[in-house]
Amino acid sequence: MRTAFILSASQAIHAAIVANEAEIESLDRAIGDGDHYVNMRRASEMIASMQSELDDQPVDVVLNKIGMKLLSTLGGASGPLFASFFMAMGKTAKENGHESLLQTAAAFAAGVQAIIQRGKAGLGEKTMLDVLIPASTTFTTLAAQDKPAKEIAEALKKTADEGLESTRNLIATKGRAAGLGERAIGHLDAGAKSCQVMIHTVCDLVLKG
Amino acid sequence: MRTAFILSASQAIHAAIVANEAEIESLDRAIGDGDHYVNMRRASEMIASMQSELDDQPVDVVLNKIGMKLLSTLGGASGPLFASFFMAMGKTAKENGHESLLQTAAAFAAGVQAIIQRGKAGLGEKTMLDVLIPASTTFTTLAAQDKPAKEIAEALKKTADEGLESTRNLIATKGRAAGLGERAIGHLDAGAKSCQVMIHTVCDLVLKG
Amino acid sequence: MKKFLNKVDNMLVESLSGFGTAHADLVSVNFEPTFVTRKNKAKNKVVLISGGGSGHEPLHAGYVGKGMLDAACPGQVFTSPTPDQMLAVAEATHADKGVLFIVKNYAGDVMNFEMAAEMLPFEHATVLTSDDCAVINSTYTTGRRGVAGTVIVEKCVGSLAETGADLQTCKALGDKINQRTASIGVALTSCTVPANGKPTFDISETELEMGVGIHGEPGRRREAMREADAIVGDMVAAIVADFTAKNLPLKGEILLLVNGLGATPLMELYLIYNTAAKLLGAHGCQIARSLVGNYTTAIDMAGASITVCLLDEEIKQHWDSEVHTPALRWGC
Amino acid sequence: MKKFLNKVDNMLVESLSGFGTAHADLVSVNFEPTFVTRKNKAKNKVVLISGGGSGHEPLHAGYVGKGMLDAACPGQVFTSPTPDQMLAVAEATHADKGVLFIVKNYAGDVMNFEMAAEMLPFEHATVLTSDDCAVINSTYTTGRRGVAGTVIVEKCVGSLAETGADLQTCKALGDKINQRTASIGVALTSCTVPANGKPTFDISETELEMGVGIHGEPGRRREAMREADAIVGDMVAAIVADFTAKNLPLKGEILLLVNGLGATPLMELYLIYNTAAKLLGAHGCQIARSLVGNYTTAIDMAGASITVCLLDEEIKQHWDSEVHTPALRWGC
Ligand SMILES: Nc1ncnc2c1ncn2[C@@H]1O[C@H](COP(=O)(O)OP(=O)(O)O)[C@@H](O)[C@H]1O
Ligand SMILES: Nc1ncnc2c1ncn2[C@@H]1O[C@H](COP(=O)(O)OP(=O)(O)O)[C@@H](O)[C@H]1O
Ligand SMILES: [Mg+2]
Ligand SMILES: [Mg+2]
Ligand SMILES: [Mg+2]
Ligand SMILES: [Mg+2]
């Protein structure tokens, strides 16, 4: 993982969020409060605009700065969660390095752990974690097996798709949909959708490059 | 004019107002404030329910009581106007009698005069007076010529229709539509419509009887 | 139409009953005839009575109390109250200093109050409010409509009456404030009279009604929906032009009232206030007093009105004095 | 969607600017980061800070002032504010007695305030409000939502803080009131988040959403629209059941708050109040205090919530004490 990659990923993510407006927005309207798309758009735009400020910074600094910026621009439930993700990722990248795929997978795993800690949720609660936890497992497993980046990218996209789809038939026990009981069934989770979109975007960059 | 006739007219008027709900209501919605039908329904229902109280009363007392009751149940612009009409009619009936058609026409004319005085409006201001003033003229003229009741009734219906229709292309200078300027053009006046309905109803009773 | 109601014919009685219970410390509600009176009325003061069709809440019943109205006569929704209400309430509240009616200038209100006044066996006077400058050509009309500016008249005359001022002095202050006040409203949606069950007018997603009345009466023009700044700019311009036409140039200290018509979020009202305050400031006014909220509504209309009152020391003093009513309270 | 706004991204700033100008005697508004602070703050008191997504006005900024909050952090519409706002405002307002955060129990609000609290270099505590009893099965949820009952917490803890009480005493009162308060809301129409431009949920002319959240989150059930008495009956029953479930039987003196969600006419709120007061009276409650109006809204939703707070002498005393904020004022 290198700064240039993170920066082009942040541009691509902003574009991908905007491209998925209709779906992200309607998911949070259906079982949430309808602000998730707008928040993601505002925050991803903000991150994309940090290009010049981050250009020549080391990876861990870049990740941490992204986390801090998310903390102060995203808001809502996803704000502290995504912020914690990037800050923890930066911390691990600094401590353990970030050159190899395995190091990157470890940083990703640390990010997901930070979300779990902050939000006190786990798998199967109909949140973004239903995409992120399996993705982290896939990433770490394949990186440990020394699989090539493109194979890992394909596998991550598939895991993200499955994770997103798994939220459909869940009852939510965390977040705004938690009051809904059975009524949440049949709807995908908005945060899980954003994560799936972002994972796809980053993986597509890897596949293209 | 006799008490029994007034009482059956009041029943018939209540029914006729209800039967014309859609039109009366939509006219006051278009260039007024939308309450005219409800007010007329409430008031005519109230008058119709006074049957037993008015049964054996002289004509002038009946007219005056109707006026008083309208004054306290109708409200809005039409309340004081219709109330004044009936009270003035009762007064004239008492002073000048009410047996002949000419006496009845005189009482009617006194009622219309009372409306003019109370509302300070005249012909051509897009109000109920555009029906009532011509109707009064027709009534008085034909009664003075000793025309039979049924002929007068037919003529009054026609006059009322024309009067109502005349309000269509007027600008309002009194009442709630007065602020509208040109925008009132093309709409009939709601109060004129109620008057036309009431005149038709009473005339039809005469024609049937 | 979806509304919280049982039988539509009982709506007013049930609502007023709730109002009476919720504010039992301040007001009493009477039925047959319907009126609301102030508890703990000071003796020996001019009695202030207002009234009008319901659907404009908190106007007028919400302004009954210390430092404001002594009584209000609510009519049916959008229908003026009847003279028997005014006579009964005047009888119930008057002392020796006379009765002042505060009446919004609508044919129905005027005629009903007039008939009551004619029958009233004691001294009385009337202030007719007509602050709505939406109607441009005065040859079309018997006069301008009374809208949210009425609240300012009721507050300030209420304050004056509390000091023991006599009937003519109270009337004079009311007339002066009315003269120094202009309002204009805009609707984004229609109101729905409960008994009708359908919107009073149709309006599309791309239109607004400039100069709408508080009963949903059509206004100056149907216009294209546009940015708030442009809408507020036109409203402020209409108000400024009205003062100019009255030979009362709008400068110096003003009271700025941004009023919601019933379904407009407070967030939007403050946004309107923001623009209006800037424009009026640039015009040379100092916004010495402000009021933002739902003070004179049109049932469930999404829309807002702007009211400007040109202050002087007397008006300012009476605006600031203690008031304690269900809908307006300060200083105590 | 028709709203009074210019660019949707500027809506919050423009609205808060108007709010700041209209209430310049009471509050200051800061941007980057966004917060609202009280002018003339008493020294040497626990600092009360609340905040949450915008769209619930007058909550919370409208409750900043004497006897209530010292500061509020408004987030974007329906989006929790961010920790930098809370840190900056705590820095700007705190004295030596610590900071008390009053937070409505939503994952986003809780986490953002939590992160701020973790970074705060001085004494602090948090009251989490969770008065909404709409969500029946608590196994489904991380906890109940905080809704209109939050106003009662802010008012009473604000009063206590004004007396110089310490942080733990203030927190204890907040927790107690939250425990003794239950609310439930019902929607007749959806709200529309301005940035979305369309209603959050679809609902037909013949339906209502029972137990709706103040962000338009779905509630207990989609139900058939019916008479107000039947709707209110179910709401009151839910509240009574909630107190029973908490082993806190609902009898004796209560505060009854009937809250409009943004687009509900006052006339309907009083009608709801009328029925609720009768039912609660029949249940054995005395309605010792009442509040009817728009106090915790969901932008432009037509709907209402009922909140009951079981009073005791301490709560009553703090409810009655002087308060002077943009949206709540009495006693001064
Ligand atoms: N405790 C939690 N742990 C993990 N993810 C969560 C948690 N709570 C909420 N989320 C995620 O956040 C998403 C909603 O984010 P957003 O709409 O931005 O915030 P809010 O719910 O405050 O409006 C949900 O779809 C869900 O994926
Ligand atoms: N000054 C007036 N003279 C005669 N008729 C009038 C006058 N003002 C109003 N009207 C009549 O009253 C009708 C409206 O009555 P209504 O809807 O009951 O009262 P409001 O206008 O107060 O809502 C109008 O359609 C018009 O015919
Ligand atoms: Mg959301
Ligand atoms: Mg009418
Ligand atoms: Mg009317
Ligand atoms: Mg949110």
PDB file of N, CA and C in Angstrom, chain C residues 38-73:
ATOM      1  N   ARG C  38     -59.747  35.274  30.147  1.00  0.00           N
ATOM      2  CA  ARG C  38     -58.555  35.286  30.978  1.00  0.00           C
ATOM      3  C   ARG C  38     -58.915  35.085  32.431  1.00  0.00           C
ATOM      4  N   LYS C  39     -58.130  34.274  33.110  1.00  0.00           N
ATOM      5  CA  LYS C  39     -58.291  34.168  34.561  1.00  0.00           C
ATOM      6  C   LYS C  39     -57.511  35.303  35.210  1.00  0.00           C
ATOM      7  N   ASN C  40     -57.874  35.666  36.414  1.00  0.00           N
ATOM      8  CA  ASN C  40     -57.151  36.725  37.135  1.00  0.00           C
ATOM      9  C   ASN C  40     -57.042  38.010  36.336  1.00  0.00           C
ATOM     10  N   LYS C  41     -58.149  38.400  35.743  1.00  0.00           N
ATOM     11  CA  LYS C  41     -58.133  39.658  35.006  1.00  0.00           C
ATOM     12  C   LYS C  41     -57.993  40.827  35.987  1.00  0.00           C
ATOM     13  N   ALA C  42     -57.120  41.746  35.623  1.00  0.00           N
ATOM     14  CA  ALA C  42     -57.022  42.963  36.414  1.00  0.00           C
ATOM     15  C   ALA C  42     -58.355  43.695  36.330  1.00  0.00           C
ATOM     16  N   LYS C  43     -58.773  44.311  37.411  1.00  0.00           N
ATOM     17  CA  LYS C  43     -60.015  45.090  37.373  1.00  0.00           C
ATOM     18  C   LYS C  43     -59.712  46.436  36.740  1.00  0.00           C
ATOM     19  N   ASN C  44     -60.797  47.122  36.411  1.00  0.00           N
ATOM     20  CA  ASN C  44     -60.637  48.515  36.031  1.00  0.00           C
ATOM     21  C   ASN C  44     -59.668  48.752  34.892  1.00  0.00           C
ATOM     22  N   LYS C  45     -59.830  47.987  33.871  1.00  0.00           N
ATOM     23  CA  LYS C  45     -59.054  48.214  32.671  1.00  0.00           C
ATOM     24  C   LYS C  45     -59.985  48.101  31.480  1.00  0.00           C
ATOM     25  N   VAL C  46     -59.571  48.682  30.367  1.00  0.00           N
ATOM     26  CA  VAL C  46     -60.287  48.461  29.124  1.00  0.00           C
ATOM     27  C   VAL C  46     -60.224  46.961  28.833  1.00  0.00           C
ATOM     28  N   VAL C  47     -61.349  46.393  28.443  1.00  0.00           N
ATOM     29  CA  VAL C  47     -61.394  44.966  28.139  1.00  0.00           C
ATOM     30  C   VAL C  47     -61.076  44.760  26.663  1.00  0.00           C
ATOM     31  N   LEU C  48     -60.065  43.925  26.407  1.00  0.00           N
ATOM     32  CA  LEU C  48     -59.646  43.661  25.019  1.00  0.00           C
ATOM     33  C   LEU C  48     -60.210  42.328  24.558  1.00  0.00           C
ATOM     34  N   ILE C  49     -60.999  42.383  23.504  1.00  0.00           N
ATOM     35  CA  ILE C  49     -61.616  41.166  22.983  1.00  0.00           C
ATOM     36  C   ILE C  49     -61.253  41.019  21.509  1.00  0.00           C
ATOM     37  N   SER C  50     -60.745  39.863  21.159  1.00  0.00           N
ATOM     38  CA  SER C  50     -60.512  39.603  19.750  1.00  0.00           C
ATOM     39  C   SER C  50     -61.256  38.333  19.358  1.00  0.00           C
ATOM     40  N   GLY C  51     -61.098  37.918  18.153  1.00  0.00           N
ATOM     41  CA  GLY C  51     -61.785  36.720  17.697  1.00  0.00           C
ATOM     42  C   GLY C  51     -61.673  36.624  16.197  1.00  0.00           C
ATOM     43  N   GLY C  52     -62.054  35.484  15.691  1.00  0.00           N
ATOM     44  CA  GLY C  52     -61.990  35.253  14.262  1.00  0.00           C
ATOM     45  C   GLY C  52     -62.173  33.767  14.026  1.00  0.00           C
ATOM     46  N   GLY C  53     -62.114  33.389  12.793  1.00  0.00           N
ATOM     47  CA  GLY C  53     -62.228  31.972  12.486  1.00  0.00           C
ATOM     48  C   GLY C  53     -61.125  31.192  13.157  1.00  0.00           C
ATOM     49  N   SER C  54     -61.377  29.926  13.467  1.00  0.00           N
ATOM     50  CA  SER C  54     -60.318  29.068  13.982  1.00  0.00           C
ATOM     51  C   SER C  54     -59.426  28.630  12.830  1.00  0.00           C
ATOM     52  N   GLY C  55     -58.339  27.953  13.172  1.00  0.00           N
ATOM     53  CA  GLY C  55     -57.411  27.501  12.135  1.00  0.00           C
ATOM     54  C   GLY C  55     -56.171  28.373  12.056  1.00  0.00           C
ATOM     55  N   HIS C  56     -56.139  29.435  12.881  1.00  0.00           N
ATOM     56  CA  HIS C  56     -54.975  30.324  12.890  1.00  0.00           C
ATOM     57  C   HIS C  56     -54.188  30.197  14.189  1.00  0.00           C
ATOM     58  N   GLU C  57     -54.404  29.151  14.927  1.00  0.00           N
ATOM     59  CA  GLU C  57     -53.818  29.001  16.248  1.00  0.00           C
ATOM     60  C   GLU C  57     -52.300  29.215  16.197  1.00  0.00           C
ATOM     61  N   PRO C  58     -51.720  29.883  17.184  1.00  0.00           N
ATOM     62  CA  PRO C  58     -52.316  30.262  18.471  1.00  0.00           C
ATOM     63  C   PRO C  58     -53.221  31.493  18.434  1.00  0.00           C
ATOM     64  N   LEU C  59     -53.283  32.237  17.347  1.00  0.00           N
ATOM     65  CA  LEU C  59     -54.235  33.354  17.261  1.00  0.00           C
ATOM     66  C   LEU C  59     -55.653  32.805  17.416  1.00  0.00           C
ATOM     67  N   HIS C  60     -56.519  33.407  18.174  1.00  0.00           N
ATOM     68  CA  HIS C  60     -56.387  34.477  19.151  1.00  0.00           C
ATOM     69  C   HIS C  60     -56.356  33.919  20.572  1.00  0.00           C
ATOM     70  N   ALA C  61     -56.950  32.739  20.761  1.00  0.00           N
ATOM     71  CA  ALA C  61     -57.104  32.238  22.128  1.00  0.00           C
ATOM     72  C   ALA C  61     -55.753  32.098  22.837  1.00  0.00           C
ATOM     73  N   GLY C  62     -54.702  31.789  22.061  1.00  0.00           N
ATOM     74  CA  GLY C  62     -53.380  31.634  22.647  1.00  0.00           C
ATOM     75  C   GLY C  62     -52.801  32.940  23.173  1.00  0.00           C
ATOM     76  N   TYR C  63     -53.460  34.038  22.885  1.00  0.00           N
ATOM     77  CA  TYR C  63     -52.966  35.344  23.343  1.00  0.00           C
ATOM     78  C   TYR C  63     -53.851  35.939  24.428  1.00  0.00           C
ATOM     79  N   VAL C  64     -54.673  35.127  25.032  1.00  0.00           N
ATOM     80  CA  VAL C  64     -55.489  35.576  26.155  1.00  0.00           C
ATOM     81  C   VAL C  64     -54.672  35.395  27.433  1.00  0.00           C
ATOM     82  N   GLY C  65     -54.536  36.442  28.160  1.00  0.00           N
ATOM     83  CA  GLY C  65     -53.785  36.352  29.418  1.00  0.00           C
ATOM     84  C   GLY C  65     -53.244  37.707  29.812  1.00  0.00           C
ATOM     85  N   LYS C  66     -52.452  37.680  30.851  1.00  0.00           N
ATOM     86  CA  LYS C  66     -51.888  38.909  31.406  1.00  0.00           C
ATOM     87  C   LYS C  66     -51.117  39.702  30.355  1.00  0.00           C
ATOM     88  N   GLY C  67     -51.427  40.963  30.213  1.00  0.00           N
ATOM     89  CA  GLY C  67     -50.669  41.813  29.302  1.00  0.00           C
ATOM     90  C   GLY C  67     -51.075  41.687  27.846  1.00  0.00           C
ATOM     91  N   MET C  68     -52.166  40.953  27.590  1.00  0.00           N
ATOM     92  CA  MET C  68     -52.561  40.836  26.193  1.00  0.00           C
ATOM     93  C   MET C  68     -54.094  40.847  26.132  1.00  0.00           C
ATOM     94  N   LEU C  69     -54.750  39.831  25.615  1.00  0.00           N
ATOM     95  CA  LEU C  69     -56.203  39.885  25.483  1.00  0.00           C
ATOM     96  C   LEU C  69     -56.913  39.476  26.778  1.00  0.00           C
ATOM     97  N   ASP C  70     -58.112  40.028  26.961  1.00  0.00           N
ATOM     98  CA  ASP C  70     -58.956  39.555  28.046  1.00  0.00           C
ATOM     99  C   ASP C  70     -59.842  38.410  27.595  1.00  0.00           C
ATOM    100  N   ALA C  71     -60.107  38.354  26.308  1.00  0.00           N
ATOM    101  CA  ALA C  71     -60.986  37.290  25.819  1.00  0.00           C
ATOM    102  C   ALA C  71     -60.827  37.117  24.324  1.00  0.00           C
ATOM    103  N   ALA C  72     -61.195  35.932  23.861  1.00  0.00           N
ATOM    104  CA  ALA C  72     -61.200  35.654  22.428  1.00  0.00           C
ATOM    105  C   ALA C  72     -62.450  34.861  22.084  1.00  0.00           C
ATOM    106  N   CYS C  73     -62.972  35.111  20.880  1.00  0.00           N
ATOM    107  CA  CYS C  73     -64.139  34.366  20.401  1.00  0.00           C
ATOM    108  C   CYS C  73     -63.720  33.575  19.172  1.00  0.00           C
TER     109      CYS C  73
END
